[in-house]
C-alpha atoms as one frame of an Amber mdcrd trajectory, in Angstrom:
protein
  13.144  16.539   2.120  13.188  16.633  -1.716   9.856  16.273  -3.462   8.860
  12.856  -4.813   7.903  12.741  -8.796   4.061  12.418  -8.941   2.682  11.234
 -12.477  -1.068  13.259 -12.785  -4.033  12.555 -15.624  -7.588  13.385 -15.567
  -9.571  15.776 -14.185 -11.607  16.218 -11.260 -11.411  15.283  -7.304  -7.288
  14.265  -6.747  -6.922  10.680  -5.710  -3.388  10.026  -4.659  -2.248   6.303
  -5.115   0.736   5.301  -3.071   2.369   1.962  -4.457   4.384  -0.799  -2.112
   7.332  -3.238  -3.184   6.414  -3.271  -7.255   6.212   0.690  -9.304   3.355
   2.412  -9.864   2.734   0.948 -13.334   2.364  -2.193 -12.168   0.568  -1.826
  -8.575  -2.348   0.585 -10.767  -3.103  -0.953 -14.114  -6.573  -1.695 -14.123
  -7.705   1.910 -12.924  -7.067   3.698 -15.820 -10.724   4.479 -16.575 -11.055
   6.819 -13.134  -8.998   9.582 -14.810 -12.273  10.384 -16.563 -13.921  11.440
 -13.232 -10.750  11.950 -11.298  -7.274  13.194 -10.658  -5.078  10.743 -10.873
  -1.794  11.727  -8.732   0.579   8.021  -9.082   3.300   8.603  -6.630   6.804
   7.903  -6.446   7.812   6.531  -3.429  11.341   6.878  -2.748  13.555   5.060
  -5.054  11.282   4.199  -7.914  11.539   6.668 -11.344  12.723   9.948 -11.046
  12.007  10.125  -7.078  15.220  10.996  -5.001  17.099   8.011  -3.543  16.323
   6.217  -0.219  17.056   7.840   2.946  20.488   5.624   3.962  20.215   3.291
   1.293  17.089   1.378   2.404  13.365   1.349   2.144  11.394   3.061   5.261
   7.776   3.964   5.959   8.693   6.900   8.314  10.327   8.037   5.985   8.002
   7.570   3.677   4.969   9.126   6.080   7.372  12.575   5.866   7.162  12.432
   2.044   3.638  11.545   2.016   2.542  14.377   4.318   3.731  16.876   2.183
   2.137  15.750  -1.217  -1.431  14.872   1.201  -1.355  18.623   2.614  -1.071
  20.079  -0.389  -3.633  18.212  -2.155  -5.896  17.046   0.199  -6.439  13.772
  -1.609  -8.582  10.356  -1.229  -5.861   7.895  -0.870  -5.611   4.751  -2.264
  -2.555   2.669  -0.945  -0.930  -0.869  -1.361   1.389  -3.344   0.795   4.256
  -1.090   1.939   2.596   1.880   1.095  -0.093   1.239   3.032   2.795   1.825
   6.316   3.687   5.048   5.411  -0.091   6.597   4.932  -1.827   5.241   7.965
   1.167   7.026   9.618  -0.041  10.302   8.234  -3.633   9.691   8.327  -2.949
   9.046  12.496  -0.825  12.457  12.956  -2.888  14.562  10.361  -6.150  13.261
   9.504  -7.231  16.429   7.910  -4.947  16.045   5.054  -6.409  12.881   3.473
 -10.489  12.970   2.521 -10.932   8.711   2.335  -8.459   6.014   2.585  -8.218
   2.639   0.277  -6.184   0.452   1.830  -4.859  -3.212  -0.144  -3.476  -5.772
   1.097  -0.472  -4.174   3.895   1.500  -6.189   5.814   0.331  -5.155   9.291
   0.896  -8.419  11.208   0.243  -7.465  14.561  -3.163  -7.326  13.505  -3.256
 -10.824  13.362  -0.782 -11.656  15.553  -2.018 -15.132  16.821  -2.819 -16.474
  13.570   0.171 -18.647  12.377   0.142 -18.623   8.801   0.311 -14.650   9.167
   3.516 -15.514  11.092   5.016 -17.687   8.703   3.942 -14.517   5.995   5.746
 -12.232   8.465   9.094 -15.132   8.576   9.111 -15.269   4.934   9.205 -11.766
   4.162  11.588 -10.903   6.676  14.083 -13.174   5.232  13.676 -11.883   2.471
  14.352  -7.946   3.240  17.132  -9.262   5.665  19.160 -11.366   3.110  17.886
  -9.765  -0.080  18.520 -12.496  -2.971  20.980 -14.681  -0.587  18.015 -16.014
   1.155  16.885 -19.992   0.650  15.819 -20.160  -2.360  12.366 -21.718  -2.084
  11.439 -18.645   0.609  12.631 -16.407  -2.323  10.471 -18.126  -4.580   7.674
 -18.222  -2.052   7.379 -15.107  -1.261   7.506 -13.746  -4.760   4.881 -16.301
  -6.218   2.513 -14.938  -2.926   3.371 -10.845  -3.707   2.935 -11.331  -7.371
   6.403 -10.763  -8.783   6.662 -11.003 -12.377   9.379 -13.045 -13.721   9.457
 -16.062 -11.088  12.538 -18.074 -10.825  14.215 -15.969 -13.591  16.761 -12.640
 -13.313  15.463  -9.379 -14.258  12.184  -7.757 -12.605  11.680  -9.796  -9.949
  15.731  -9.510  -8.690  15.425  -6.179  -8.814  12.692  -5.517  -6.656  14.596
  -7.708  -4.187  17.280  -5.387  -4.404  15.314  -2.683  -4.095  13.576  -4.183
  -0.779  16.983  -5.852   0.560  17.672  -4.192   3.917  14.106  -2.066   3.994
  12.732  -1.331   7.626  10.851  -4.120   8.282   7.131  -4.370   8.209   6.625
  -6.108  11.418   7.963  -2.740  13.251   5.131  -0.228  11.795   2.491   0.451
  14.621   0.082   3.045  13.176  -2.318   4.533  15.830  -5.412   3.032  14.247
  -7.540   4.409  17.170  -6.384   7.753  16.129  -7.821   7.253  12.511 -11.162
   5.552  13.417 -11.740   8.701  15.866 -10.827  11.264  13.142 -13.855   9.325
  10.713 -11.759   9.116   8.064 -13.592   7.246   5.104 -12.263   3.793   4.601
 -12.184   1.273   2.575 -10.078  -2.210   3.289  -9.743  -4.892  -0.029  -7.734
  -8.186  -0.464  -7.978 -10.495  -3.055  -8.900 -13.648  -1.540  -5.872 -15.189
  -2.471  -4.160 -15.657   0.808  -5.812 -16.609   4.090  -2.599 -14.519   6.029
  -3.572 -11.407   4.183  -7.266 -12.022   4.658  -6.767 -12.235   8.456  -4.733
  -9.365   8.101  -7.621  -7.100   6.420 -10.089  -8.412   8.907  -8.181  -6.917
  11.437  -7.753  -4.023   9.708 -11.482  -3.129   8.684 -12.732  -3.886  12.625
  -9.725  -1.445  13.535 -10.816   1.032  11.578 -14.553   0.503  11.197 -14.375
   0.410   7.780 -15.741  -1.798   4.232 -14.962  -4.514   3.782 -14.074  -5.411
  -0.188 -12.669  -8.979  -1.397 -11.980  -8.657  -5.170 -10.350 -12.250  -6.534
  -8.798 -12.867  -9.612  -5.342 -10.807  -9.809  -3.721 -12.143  -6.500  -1.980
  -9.047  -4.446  -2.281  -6.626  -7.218  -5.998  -6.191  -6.300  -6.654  -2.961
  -8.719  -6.670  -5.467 -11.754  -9.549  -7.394 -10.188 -12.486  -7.605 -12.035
 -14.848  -5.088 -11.246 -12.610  -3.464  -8.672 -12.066  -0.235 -10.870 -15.893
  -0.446 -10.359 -16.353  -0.862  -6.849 -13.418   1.766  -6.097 -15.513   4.283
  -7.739 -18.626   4.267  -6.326 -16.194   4.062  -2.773 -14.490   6.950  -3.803
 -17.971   8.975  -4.937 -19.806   7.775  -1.715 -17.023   9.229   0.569 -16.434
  12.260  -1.734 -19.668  13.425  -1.027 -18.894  12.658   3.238 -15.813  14.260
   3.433 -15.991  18.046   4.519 -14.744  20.457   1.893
């Protein structure tokens, strides 16, 4: 597998930040300030910068967990993860637990979680369509689902079509089954944040923190890019510090 392009500032403790659907300069800004306390490692999942191509042409979080196995062994990292990216690192954190010292997890589109609750099964509809018919899907679902993930350019070509493109036949969300049990067991650290802007993904993250036994952290005010919360940079910090000092060296 080639290696994935990792950005790194700061100093101190790593902290590896895995992005979903949008880059790492957008999923991150807000956090800037931890570089003064931390190592910042932003990675590169497949297809985004200088990071090698998708595997087949399409977005997958097994692949993904491969890639993110590597760069967690070798640095032993906290973890801070969003949407998509969140797929790919539970997957590690299940099979090799030792490699990560505290998980962040925002937002991920784990909808068995929540399985009974309809509007996380009209989230689930929606984004399916879209990663199944890319930008031919109904327009209003396109729309929909772009307003809800926090696309930039809305209704207009440029950033928003190309993360569509760059999404369009991924492996679909609905399919990831991370052994959760596994993780909880292992005592991983963990921290679980939304940003109140969506009951689906609320549901979601309730799942997720009783699954895990983990916090709990609702941080409003910047929709699904949670890190640009107020106070989140904050709140992530003292996370990171309290679960720094847990983890065994």
């Amino acid at each position: 597998m080639e290696a994935l392009t990792i950005t790194e500032c700061g100093s101190g403790p790593a902290v590896a930040f895995v992005h979903g659907g949008a880059g790492p300069r957008t999923t991150w800004t807000g956090l800037e300030s931890l570089s003064a306390h931390w190592t910042l490692l932003l990675v590169h999942r497949r297809g985004f910068g200088t990071s090698p191509p998708p595997v087949g042409g399409r977005q997958d979080f097994e692949v993904d967990a491969d890639d993110l196995e590597a760069v967690f062994r070798e640095h032993r990292p906290h973890v801070v993860a969003h949407s998509y990216g969140v797929l790919g690192t539970l997957l590690v954190a299940a099979r090799a637990p030792e490699s990560v010292r505290s998980l962040t997890l925002i937002e991920p589109p784990l909808y068995f979680l929540a399985a009974k609750d309809p509007e996380v099964a009209r989230l689930q509809r929606i984004g399916d369509e879209v990663l199944t018919q890319g930008l031919d899907a109904d327009p209003d679902i396109l729309r929909e689902f772009l307003t809800l993930a926090g696309a930039p350019d809305v209704g207009t070509e440029g950033v928003s079509d190309a993360a569509v493109r760059r999404a369009w036949g991924g492996r679909l969300p609905g399919e990831a089954r991370p052994d959760l049990d596994a993780v909880r067991a292992a005592g991983i650290p963990a921290l679980v944040a939304s940003g109140g802007h969506l009951p689906a993904l609320e549901s979601i993250c309730d799942g997720l923190a009783d699954a895990l036994g983990a916090r709990r952290l609702i941080a409003p005010g910047a929709g699904h890019f949670v890190p640009a919360a107020p106070g989140f940079a904050d709140q992530l910090t003292r996370f990171l510090a309290s679960a720094h000092r847990r983890a065994p060296r």
